[in-house]
mmCIF file of C-alpha atoms in Angstrom:
data_model
loop_
_atom_site.group_PDB
_atom_site.id
_atom_site.type_symbol
_atom_site.label_atom_id
_atom_site.label_comp_id
_atom_site.label_asym_id
_atom_site.label_seq_id
_atom_site.Cartn_x
_atom_site.Cartn_y
_atom_site.Cartn_z
ATOM 1 C CA MET A 57 25.270 -63.305 -1.877
ATOM 2 C CA SER A 58 27.289 -65.954 -0.080
ATOM 3 C CA GLN A 59 27.082 -65.787 3.717
ATOM 4 C CA ILE A 60 30.598 -67.226 3.987
ATOM 5 C CA LYS A 61 33.341 -64.606 3.925
ATOM 6 C CA ASN A 62 36.921 -65.678 3.371
ATOM 7 C CA ASN A 63 38.500 -62.812 5.264
ATOM 8 C CA PHE A 64 38.115 -59.388 6.875
ATOM 9 C CA ILE A 65 38.027 -57.612 3.502
ATOM 10 C CA GLU A 66 35.065 -59.558 2.160
ATOM 11 C CA SER A 67 32.984 -58.639 5.210
ATOM 12 C CA VAL A 68 33.250 -54.883 4.571
ATOM 13 C CA GLY A 69 30.077 -53.335 3.116
ATOM 14 C CA ASN A 70 26.647 -54.723 2.167
ATOM 15 C CA THR A 71 25.191 -53.303 5.375
ATOM 16 C CA PRO A 72 21.400 -53.274 5.872
ATOM 17 C CA LEU A 73 19.068 -50.266 5.963
ATOM 18 C CA ILE A 74 17.231 -49.917 9.282
ATOM 19 C CA LYS A 75 13.989 -47.952 9.503
ATOM 20 C CA LEU A 76 14.227 -45.193 12.114
ATOM 21 C CA LYS A 77 10.828 -45.250 13.770
ATOM 22 C CA ALA A 78 10.681 -41.898 15.588
ATOM 23 C CA ALA A 79 12.345 -39.981 12.735
ATOM 24 C CA SER A 80 9.866 -41.511 10.276
ATOM 25 C CA GLU A 81 6.854 -40.753 12.493
ATOM 26 C CA ILE A 82 7.872 -37.120 13.125
ATOM 27 C CA THR A 83 8.157 -36.435 9.389
ATOM 28 C CA GLY A 84 5.634 -38.808 7.822
ATOM 29 C CA CYS A 85 8.521 -40.057 5.681
ATOM 30 C CA ASN A 86 10.335 -43.373 5.527
ATOM 31 C CA ILE A 87 13.683 -42.543 7.084
ATOM 32 C CA TYR A 88 16.311 -45.271 6.962
ATOM 33 C CA GLY A 89 19.778 -45.471 8.464
ATOM 34 C CA LYS A 90 22.456 -47.462 6.649
ATOM 35 C CA ALA A 91 23.913 -49.598 9.431
ATOM 36 C CA GLU A 92 27.604 -48.923 8.773
ATOM 37 C CA TYR A 93 28.480 -49.742 12.385
ATOM 38 C CA LEU A 94 28.030 -53.395 11.336
ATOM 39 C CA ASN A 95 31.241 -53.277 9.273
ATOM 40 C CA PRO A 96 33.939 -55.553 10.776
ATOM 41 C CA GLY A 97 35.972 -52.648 12.176
ATOM 42 C CA GLY A 98 32.816 -51.082 13.598
ATOM 43 C CA SER A 99 32.343 -48.049 11.359
ATOM 44 C CA VAL A 100 31.656 -46.575 7.931
ATOM 45 C CA LYS A 101 35.391 -45.836 7.738
ATOM 46 C CA ASP A 102 36.145 -49.489 6.960
ATOM 47 C CA ARG A 103 34.952 -48.655 3.439
ATOM 48 C CA ALA A 104 37.349 -45.721 3.113
ATOM 49 C CA ALA A 105 40.208 -47.761 4.581
ATOM 50 C CA LEU A 106 39.582 -50.574 2.099
ATOM 51 C CA ALA A 107 39.317 -48.187 -0.868
ATOM 52 C CA LEU A 108 42.547 -46.401 0.099
ATOM 53 C CA ILE A 109 44.469 -49.649 0.595
ATOM 54 C CA LYS A 110 43.141 -51.160 -2.657
ATOM 55 C CA ASP A 111 44.248 -48.000 -4.464
ATOM 56 C CA ALA A 112 47.772 -48.288 -2.990
ATOM 57 C CA GLN A 113 47.932 -51.969 -3.969
ATOM 58 C CA GLU A 114 46.760 -51.305 -7.530
ATOM 59 C CA LYS A 115 49.434 -48.613 -7.876
ATOM 60 C CA LYS A 116 51.994 -51.130 -6.527
ATOM 61 C CA LEU A 117 52.906 -48.727 -3.703
ATOM 62 C CA ILE A 118 52.811 -51.349 -0.948
ATOM 63 C CA SER A 119 53.311 -55.070 -0.428
ATOM 64 C CA GLU A 120 53.423 -57.371 2.598
ATOM 65 C CA GLY A 121 55.717 -55.917 5.250
ATOM 66 C CA GLY A 122 54.949 -52.349 4.169
ATOM 67 C CA ILE A 123 53.706 -49.508 6.371
ATOM 68 C CA VAL A 124 50.480 -47.507 6.208
ATOM 69 C CA VAL A 125 50.560 -44.056 7.847
ATOM 70 C CA GLU A 126 47.426 -41.995 8.450
ATOM 71 C CA GLY A 127 46.150 -38.955 10.317
ATOM 72 C CA THR A 128 42.689 -39.753 11.692
ATOM 73 C CA ALA A 129 40.069 -38.941 14.330
ATOM 74 C CA GLY A 130 40.108 -42.670 15.061
ATOM 75 C CA ASN A 131 37.719 -44.715 12.927
ATOM 76 C CA THR A 132 39.739 -44.693 9.697
ATOM 77 C CA GLY A 133 42.774 -45.602 11.776
ATOM 78 C CA ILE A 134 40.953 -48.574 13.276
ATOM 79 C CA GLY A 135 39.830 -49.739 9.814
ATOM 80 C CA LEU A 136 43.321 -49.301 8.344
ATOM 81 C CA CYS A 137 44.991 -51.129 11.216
ATOM 82 C CA LEU A 138 42.632 -54.138 11.120
ATOM 83 C CA LEU A 139 42.874 -54.325 7.331
ATOM 84 C CA GLY A 140 46.635 -53.913 7.579
ATOM 85 C CA ASN A 141 46.807 -56.723 10.140
ATOM 86 C CA SER A 142 44.919 -58.993 7.729
ATOM 87 C CA LEU A 143 47.287 -58.109 4.853
ATOM 88 C CA GLY A 144 50.616 -58.035 6.700
ATOM 89 C CA TYR A 145 51.101 -54.241 6.892
ATOM 90 C CA LYS A 146 52.252 -52.253 9.901
ATOM 91 C CA THR A 147 50.075 -49.221 10.736
ATOM 92 C CA ILE A 148 51.180 -45.892 12.201
ATOM 93 C CA ILE A 149 48.348 -43.600 13.295
ATOM 94 C CA VAL A 150 48.647 -39.872 14.028
ATOM 95 C CA MET A 151 45.722 -38.557 16.078
ATOM 96 C CA ASN A 152 44.827 -35.416 18.021
ATOM 97 C CA ASP A 153 45.266 -35.999 21.745
ATOM 98 C CA ASN A 154 41.764 -34.588 22.471
ATOM 99 C CA GLN A 155 39.906 -37.527 20.900
ATOM 100 C CA THR A 156 38.129 -39.945 23.249
ATOM 101 C CA GLN A 157 40.191 -42.303 25.399
ATOM 102 C CA GLU A 158 38.096 -45.173 24.002
ATOM 103 C CA LYS A 159 39.473 -44.599 20.494
ATOM 104 C CA LYS A 160 43.057 -44.269 21.731
ATOM 105 C CA ASP A 161 42.699 -47.528 23.677
ATOM 106 C CA THR A 162 41.114 -49.357 20.725
ATOM 107 C CA LEU A 163 43.960 -48.331 18.412
ATOM 108 C CA LYS A 164 46.613 -49.451 20.905
ATOM 109 C CA ASN A 165 44.750 -52.683 21.637
ATOM 110 C CA ILE A 166 44.702 -53.714 17.963
ATOM 111 C CA GLY A 167 48.429 -53.062 17.551
ATOM 112 C CA ALA A 168 48.543 -49.650 15.882
ATOM 113 C CA ASP A 169 51.631 -47.511 16.507
ATOM 114 C CA LEU A 170 49.725 -44.504 17.896
ATOM 115 C CA ARG A 171 51.319 -41.033 17.796
ATOM 116 C CA LEU A 172 49.311 -38.349 19.608
ATOM 117 C CA VAL A 173 49.706 -34.672 18.695
ATOM 118 C CA PRO A 174 48.138 -31.487 20.080
ATOM 119 C CA PRO A 175 45.178 -30.238 17.954
ATOM 120 C CA LYS A 176 46.255 -27.591 15.432
ATOM 121 C CA PRO A 177 44.315 -25.920 12.572
ATOM 122 C CA TYR A 178 44.925 -27.294 9.078
ATOM 123 C CA LYS A 179 47.013 -24.283 8.045
ATOM 124 C CA ASP A 180 49.492 -25.124 10.828
ATOM 125 C CA ASP A 181 52.404 -27.481 10.024
ATOM 126 C CA GLY A 182 51.677 -29.327 13.275
ATOM 127 C CA ASN A 183 48.187 -30.344 12.072
ATOM 128 C CA TYR A 184 47.769 -34.128 12.453
ATOM 129 C CA VAL A 185 47.101 -34.643 8.719
ATOM 130 C CA LYS A 186 50.313 -32.833 7.773
ATOM 131 C CA VAL A 187 52.313 -34.634 10.469
ATOM 132 C CA ALA A 188 51.162 -37.977 9.005
ATOM 133 C CA GLY A 189 52.117 -36.915 5.472
ATOM 134 C CA ARG A 190 55.620 -35.875 6.575
ATOM 135 C CA LEU A 191 56.100 -39.024 8.644
ATOM 136 C CA ALA A 192 55.260 -41.250 5.654
ATOM 137 C CA GLU A 193 57.725 -39.291 3.501
ATOM 138 C CA GLU A 194 60.487 -39.651 6.136
ATOM 139 C CA LEU A 195 59.921 -43.418 6.489
ATOM 140 C CA LYS A 196 59.942 -44.187 2.754
ATOM 141 C CA SER A 197 63.675 -44.832 2.600
ATOM 142 C CA THR A 198 63.493 -47.257 5.559
ATOM 143 C CA ASN A 199 61.160 -49.859 4.063
ATOM 144 C CA ASN A 200 61.528 -51.706 0.762
ATOM 145 C CA ASN A 201 57.936 -52.980 0.859
ATOM 146 C CA GLY A 202 56.484 -49.499 0.574
ATOM 147 C CA VAL A 203 55.330 -46.769 2.938
ATOM 148 C CA VAL A 204 51.940 -45.292 2.088
ATOM 149 C CA TRP A 205 50.256 -42.155 3.433
ATOM 150 C CA ALA A 206 46.578 -43.119 3.098
ATOM 151 C CA ASN A 207 45.572 -39.416 2.921
ATOM 152 C CA GLN A 208 41.839 -40.055 3.395
ATOM 153 C CA PHE A 209 40.933 -36.355 3.045
ATOM 154 C CA ASP A 210 42.474 -35.648 -0.360
ATOM 155 C CA ASN A 211 42.963 -39.089 -1.907
ATOM 156 C CA THR A 212 39.801 -39.404 -4.015
ATOM 157 C CA ALA A 213 40.031 -43.217 -3.947
ATOM 158 C CA ASN A 214 37.975 -42.655 -0.759
ATOM 159 C CA ALA A 215 34.970 -41.097 -2.578
ATOM 160 C CA LYS A 216 35.410 -43.611 -5.401
ATOM 161 C CA GLY A 217 34.980 -46.456 -2.891
ATOM 162 C CA HIS A 218 31.609 -45.022 -1.820
ATOM 163 C CA TYR A 219 30.632 -44.368 -5.456
ATOM 164 C CA GLU A 220 31.285 -48.032 -6.230
ATOM 165 C CA THR A 221 29.730 -49.594 -3.090
ATOM 166 C CA THR A 222 27.664 -47.439 -0.717
ATOM 167 C CA GLY A 223 25.766 -45.534 -3.423
ATOM 168 C CA PRO A 224 24.758 -48.621 -5.434
ATOM 169 C CA GLU A 225 23.739 -50.456 -2.240
ATOM 170 C CA ILE A 226 21.402 -47.605 -1.218
ATOM 171 C CA TRP A 227 19.930 -47.475 -4.735
ATOM 172 C CA GLU A 228 19.272 -51.233 -4.778
ATOM 173 C CA GLN A 229 17.975 -51.397 -1.207
ATOM 174 C CA THR A 230 15.363 -48.691 -1.898
ATOM 175 C CA ASP A 231 14.513 -50.127 -5.360
ATOM 176 C CA GLY A 232 15.621 -46.780 -6.780
ATOM 177 C CA LYS A 233 12.853 -45.007 -4.860
ATOM 178 C CA VAL A 234 15.147 -42.876 -2.721
ATOM 179 C CA ASP A 235 14.138 -39.172 -2.607
ATOM 180 C CA GLY A 236 16.826 -37.787 -0.333
ATOM 181 C CA PHE A 237 20.232 -38.595 1.132
ATOM 182 C CA VAL A 238 21.715 -36.674 4.018
ATOM 183 C CA CYS A 239 24.945 -37.078 5.956
ATOM 184 C CA ALA A 240 27.773 -35.191 7.607
ATOM 185 C CA SER A 241 31.223 -34.762 6.089
ATOM 186 C CA GLY A 242 34.561 -35.496 7.712
ATOM 187 C CA THR A 243 36.775 -36.357 4.751
ATOM 188 C CA GLY A 244 33.892 -35.873 2.304
ATOM 189 C CA GLY A 245 34.311 -39.419 1.017
ATOM 190 C CA THR A 246 30.840 -40.729 1.867
ATOM 191 C CA ILE A 247 28.827 -37.710 0.704
ATOM 192 C CA GLY A 248 31.179 -37.251 -2.271
ATOM 193 C CA GLY A 249 30.821 -40.794 -3.596
ATOM 194 C CA VAL A 250 27.179 -41.456 -2.665
ATOM 195 C CA SER A 251 25.903 -38.102 -4.011
ATOM 196 C CA LYS A 252 27.700 -38.580 -7.312
ATOM 197 C CA PHE A 253 26.271 -42.074 -7.788
ATOM 198 C CA LEU A 254 22.702 -41.179 -6.772
ATOM 199 C CA LYS A 255 22.623 -37.992 -8.890
ATOM 200 C CA GLU A 256 23.738 -40.009 -11.931
ATOM 201 C CA LYS A 257 20.839 -42.395 -11.304
ATOM 202 C CA ASN A 258 18.286 -39.628 -10.723
ATOM 203 C CA LYS A 259 19.222 -35.952 -10.710
ATOM 204 C CA ASN A 260 16.115 -35.115 -8.628
ATOM 205 C CA ILE A 261 17.342 -36.953 -5.531
ATOM 206 C CA LYS A 262 17.996 -34.268 -2.922
ATOM 207 C CA ILE A 263 21.445 -34.433 -1.326
ATOM 208 C CA TYR A 264 21.923 -32.469 1.898
ATOM 209 C CA LEU A 265 24.919 -31.968 4.138
ATOM 210 C CA SER A 266 24.277 -32.251 7.876
ATOM 211 C CA ASP A 267 27.019 -30.154 9.453
ATOM 212 C CA PRO A 268 27.873 -29.926 13.164
ATOM 213 C CA THR A 269 28.185 -26.434 14.635
ATOM 214 C CA GLY A 270 31.838 -25.400 14.677
ATOM 215 C CA SER A 271 32.327 -26.609 11.078
ATOM 216 C CA ALA A 272 32.655 -24.183 8.156
ATOM 217 C CA LEU A 273 31.002 -26.356 5.486
ATOM 218 C CA TYR A 274 27.402 -25.266 6.202
ATOM 219 C CA ASN A 275 28.305 -21.628 5.561
ATOM 220 C CA HIS A 276 30.281 -22.635 2.476
ATOM 221 C CA ILE A 277 27.254 -24.334 0.914
ATOM 222 C CA MET A 278 24.646 -21.783 1.978
ATOM 223 C CA ASN A 279 26.629 -18.533 1.634
ATOM 224 C CA GLY A 280 29.747 -19.412 -0.344
ATOM 225 C CA GLU A 281 32.182 -18.646 2.481
ATOM 226 C CA LEU A 282 34.162 -20.949 4.765
ATOM 227 C CA LYS A 283 33.107 -19.552 8.132
ATOM 228 C CA ALA A 284 32.620 -21.539 11.343
ATOM 229 C CA GLU A 285 30.339 -20.666 14.241
ATOM 230 C CA GLY A 286 29.986 -22.395 17.605
ATOM 231 C CA GLY A 287 31.430 -25.760 18.586
ATOM 232 C CA SER A 288 30.506 -29.419 19.012
ATOM 233 C CA ILE A 289 31.524 -32.518 20.968
ATOM 234 C CA THR A 290 31.199 -34.648 17.806
ATOM 235 C CA GLU A 291 34.424 -36.194 16.508
ATOM 236 C CA GLY A 292 35.627 -36.899 12.990
ATOM 237 C CA ILE A 293 33.109 -34.664 11.191
ATOM 238 C CA GLY A 294 33.081 -31.021 10.187
ATOM 239 C CA SER A 295 35.884 -29.171 8.430
ATOM 240 C CA SER A 296 37.506 -25.799 7.951
ATOM 241 C CA ARG A 297 38.432 -26.528 4.335
ATOM 242 C CA ILE A 298 37.210 -28.135 1.114
ATOM 243 C CA THR A 299 38.939 -31.505 0.802
ATOM 244 C CA LYS A 300 39.392 -33.113 -2.616
ATOM 245 C CA ASN A 301 36.805 -35.745 -1.652
ATOM 246 C CA PHE A 302 34.265 -33.136 -0.536
ATOM 247 C CA ALA A 303 34.837 -31.193 -3.761
ATOM 248 C CA GLU A 304 33.360 -34.208 -5.624
ATOM 249 C CA ALA A 305 30.034 -33.983 -3.781
ATOM 250 C CA LYS A 306 26.835 -32.911 -5.544
ATOM 251 C CA ILE A 307 24.995 -31.069 -2.761
ATOM 252 C CA ASP A 308 21.629 -29.269 -2.897
ATOM 253 C CA GLY A 309 21.613 -27.735 0.572
ATOM 254 C CA ALA A 310 22.830 -27.983 4.141
ATOM 255 C CA PHE A 311 21.667 -27.994 7.749
ATOM 256 C CA SER A 312 23.658 -26.789 10.751
ATOM 257 C CA ILE A 313 23.060 -29.145 13.684
ATOM 258 C CA SER A 314 23.944 -28.342 17.298
ATOM 259 C CA ASP A 315 24.729 -30.876 20.031
ATOM 260 C CA GLN A 316 21.515 -29.691 21.753
ATOM 261 C CA GLU A 317 19.594 -30.941 18.717
ATOM 262 C CA SER A 318 21.535 -34.160 18.007
ATOM 263 C CA LEU A 319 22.116 -35.663 21.473
ATOM 264 C CA PRO A 320 18.398 -36.092 22.393
ATOM 265 C CA VAL A 321 17.961 -37.970 19.094
ATOM 266 C CA LEU A 322 20.698 -40.425 20.141
ATOM 267 C CA TYR A 323 19.361 -40.877 23.677
ATOM 268 C CA ASP A 324 15.837 -41.456 22.336
ATOM 269 C CA LEU A 325 17.124 -44.101 19.877
ATOM 270 C CA ILE A 326 18.852 -45.984 22.688
ATOM 271 C CA GLN A 327 15.825 -45.889 24.949
ATOM 272 C CA ASN A 328 13.072 -46.563 22.418
ATOM 273 C CA GLU A 329 14.626 -48.295 19.403
ATOM 274 C CA GLY A 330 17.551 -50.198 20.885
ATOM 275 C CA LEU A 331 20.066 -48.443 18.633
ATOM 276 C CA SER A 332 23.125 -47.195 20.493
ATOM 277 C CA LEU A 333 24.950 -44.931 18.049
ATOM 278 C CA GLY A 334 27.917 -42.546 17.995
ATOM 279 C CA THR A 335 27.816 -38.744 18.053
ATOM 280 C CA SER A 336 27.982 -38.145 14.291
ATOM 281 C CA CYS A 337 24.895 -40.377 13.829
ATOM 282 C CA GLY A 338 22.914 -37.854 15.868
ATOM 283 C CA VAL A 339 23.933 -35.103 13.445
ATOM 284 C CA ASN A 340 22.996 -37.334 10.493
ATOM 285 C CA ILE A 341 19.576 -38.329 11.830
ATOM 286 C CA ALA A 342 18.710 -34.791 12.962
ATOM 287 C CA GLY A 343 19.544 -33.734 9.384
ATOM 288 C CA ALA A 344 17.358 -36.509 7.955
ATOM 289 C CA ILE A 345 14.444 -35.298 10.109
ATOM 290 C CA ARG A 346 14.959 -31.736 8.854
ATOM 291 C CA LEU A 347 15.105 -32.936 5.248
ATOM 292 C CA GLY A 348 11.931 -34.968 5.803
ATOM 293 C CA LYS A 349 10.120 -31.869 7.042
ATOM 294 C CA GLU A 350 11.414 -29.932 4.043
ATOM 295 C CA LEU A 351 10.500 -32.511 1.380
ATOM 296 C CA GLY A 352 7.121 -33.345 2.943
ATOM 297 C CA PRO A 353 5.487 -36.672 3.908
ATOM 298 C CA GLY A 354 5.717 -39.905 1.950
ATOM 299 C CA LYS A 355 9.335 -39.492 0.891
ATOM 300 C CA THR A 356 12.149 -42.021 1.324
ATOM 301 C CA ILE A 357 15.257 -40.576 2.965
ATOM 302 C CA VAL A 358 18.506 -42.386 3.758
ATOM 303 C CA THR A 359 21.287 -41.399 6.137
ATOM 304 C CA ILE A 360 24.407 -43.076 7.524
ATOM 305 C CA LEU A 361 24.696 -44.743 10.944
ATOM 306 C CA CYS A 362 28.471 -44.367 11.135
ATOM 307 C CA ASP A 363 29.434 -46.118 14.357
ATOM 308 C CA ARG A 364 28.323 -47.155 17.855
ATOM 309 C CA SER A 365 28.154 -45.083 21.023
ATOM 310 C CA ASP A 366 30.771 -47.171 22.862
ATOM 311 C CA LYS A 367 33.598 -45.119 21.317
ATOM 312 C CA TYR A 368 32.154 -41.990 22.973
ATOM 313 C CA ASN A 369 31.072 -43.281 26.414
ATOM 314 C CA SER A 370 33.342 -40.798 28.177
ATOM 315 C CA LYS A 371 31.464 -37.932 26.507
ATOM 316 C CA MET A 372 27.920 -39.115 25.741
ATOM 317 C CA PHE A 373 27.263 -40.745 29.119
ATOM 318 C CA ASN A 374 29.466 -38.587 31.332
ATOM 319 C CA LYS A 375 27.100 -36.562 33.490
ATOM 320 C CA SER A 376 29.644 -34.047 34.770
ATOM 321 C CA PHE A 377 31.087 -33.478 31.262
ATOM 322 C CA LEU A 378 27.606 -32.915 29.778
ATOM 323 C CA LYS A 379 26.590 -30.640 32.682
ATOM 324 C CA GLU A 380 29.748 -28.580 32.329
ATOM 325 C CA LYS A 381 29.034 -28.086 28.611
ATOM 326 C CA ASN A 382 25.348 -27.383 29.312
ATOM 327 C CA LEU A 383 24.244 -30.314 27.126
ATOM 328 C CA PRO A 384 21.247 -32.681 27.383
ATOM 329 C CA ILE A 385 21.738 -35.631 29.750
ATOM 330 C CA PRO A 386 20.108 -39.046 29.229
ATOM 331 C CA SER A 387 17.217 -39.572 31.649
ATOM 332 C CA TRP A 388 18.679 -42.814 33.019
ATOM 333 C CA LEU A 389 21.990 -41.367 34.192
#
């Protein structure tokens, strides 16, 4: 593989697997994290952004000077905006106003047209995803180069991108010896695409969803009903509905992970392994540890290291915020 990349697009993907020492020791397994935070936009969502834009280009829905509109918790928006900048598209991002200030600042600083809306459930017309869809529709007549609603939740080009890249990379990197894959679901793209690819390679690979408390997907998988319990400070994962991308996933079981369980994992990784990762990574790794205990020692388990902690500084390292929510606090604060 050439180490020279011609542009932003070529540097998306082909991320390494990193062995997670503590997680592996606790379980007697080999637990690896796929270092998706090394993508050029800083997260796993660069893959979704690229897949969604490629899909729009192939369908001739957009050309230079066009506009991409998306509703996002932040990372997909960052990926879409940077990709858009490299291709000559303008990007309009609709985001809930309760997401971290760091993400809002990043989006503004890279030139996205950021529209903040109050958080509303999906069934509400004011939900950020629906606002983005309507906005794209309204703008269509104003731009001859195309206006595209990326629609990361229900446009299955997202899962297809992971089926074509992330899944095969994991298979090759483990020499096909992977026994389990576990990750959270936001859009369902990663778990949808990776699970489909891995199950086609070997139907015995165990695929588990790691779901933050406050999301309804755990109950859906375990009990067949979309019911949410509790809450979480994680952003961009969990859902109250089955997206078209999540519907593609081949899942064997699920774990419900609380902030009390995931945050100490993240703080320990910073202090002892030098990995400073975002909130959803804690949910993923806690799930990988649970799967390791379930499958027994000697197994190879892979999870996703979605992004870095710097997008969540105002939550993860904010003593008064953590105290107020009765959450674990890193020892060095």
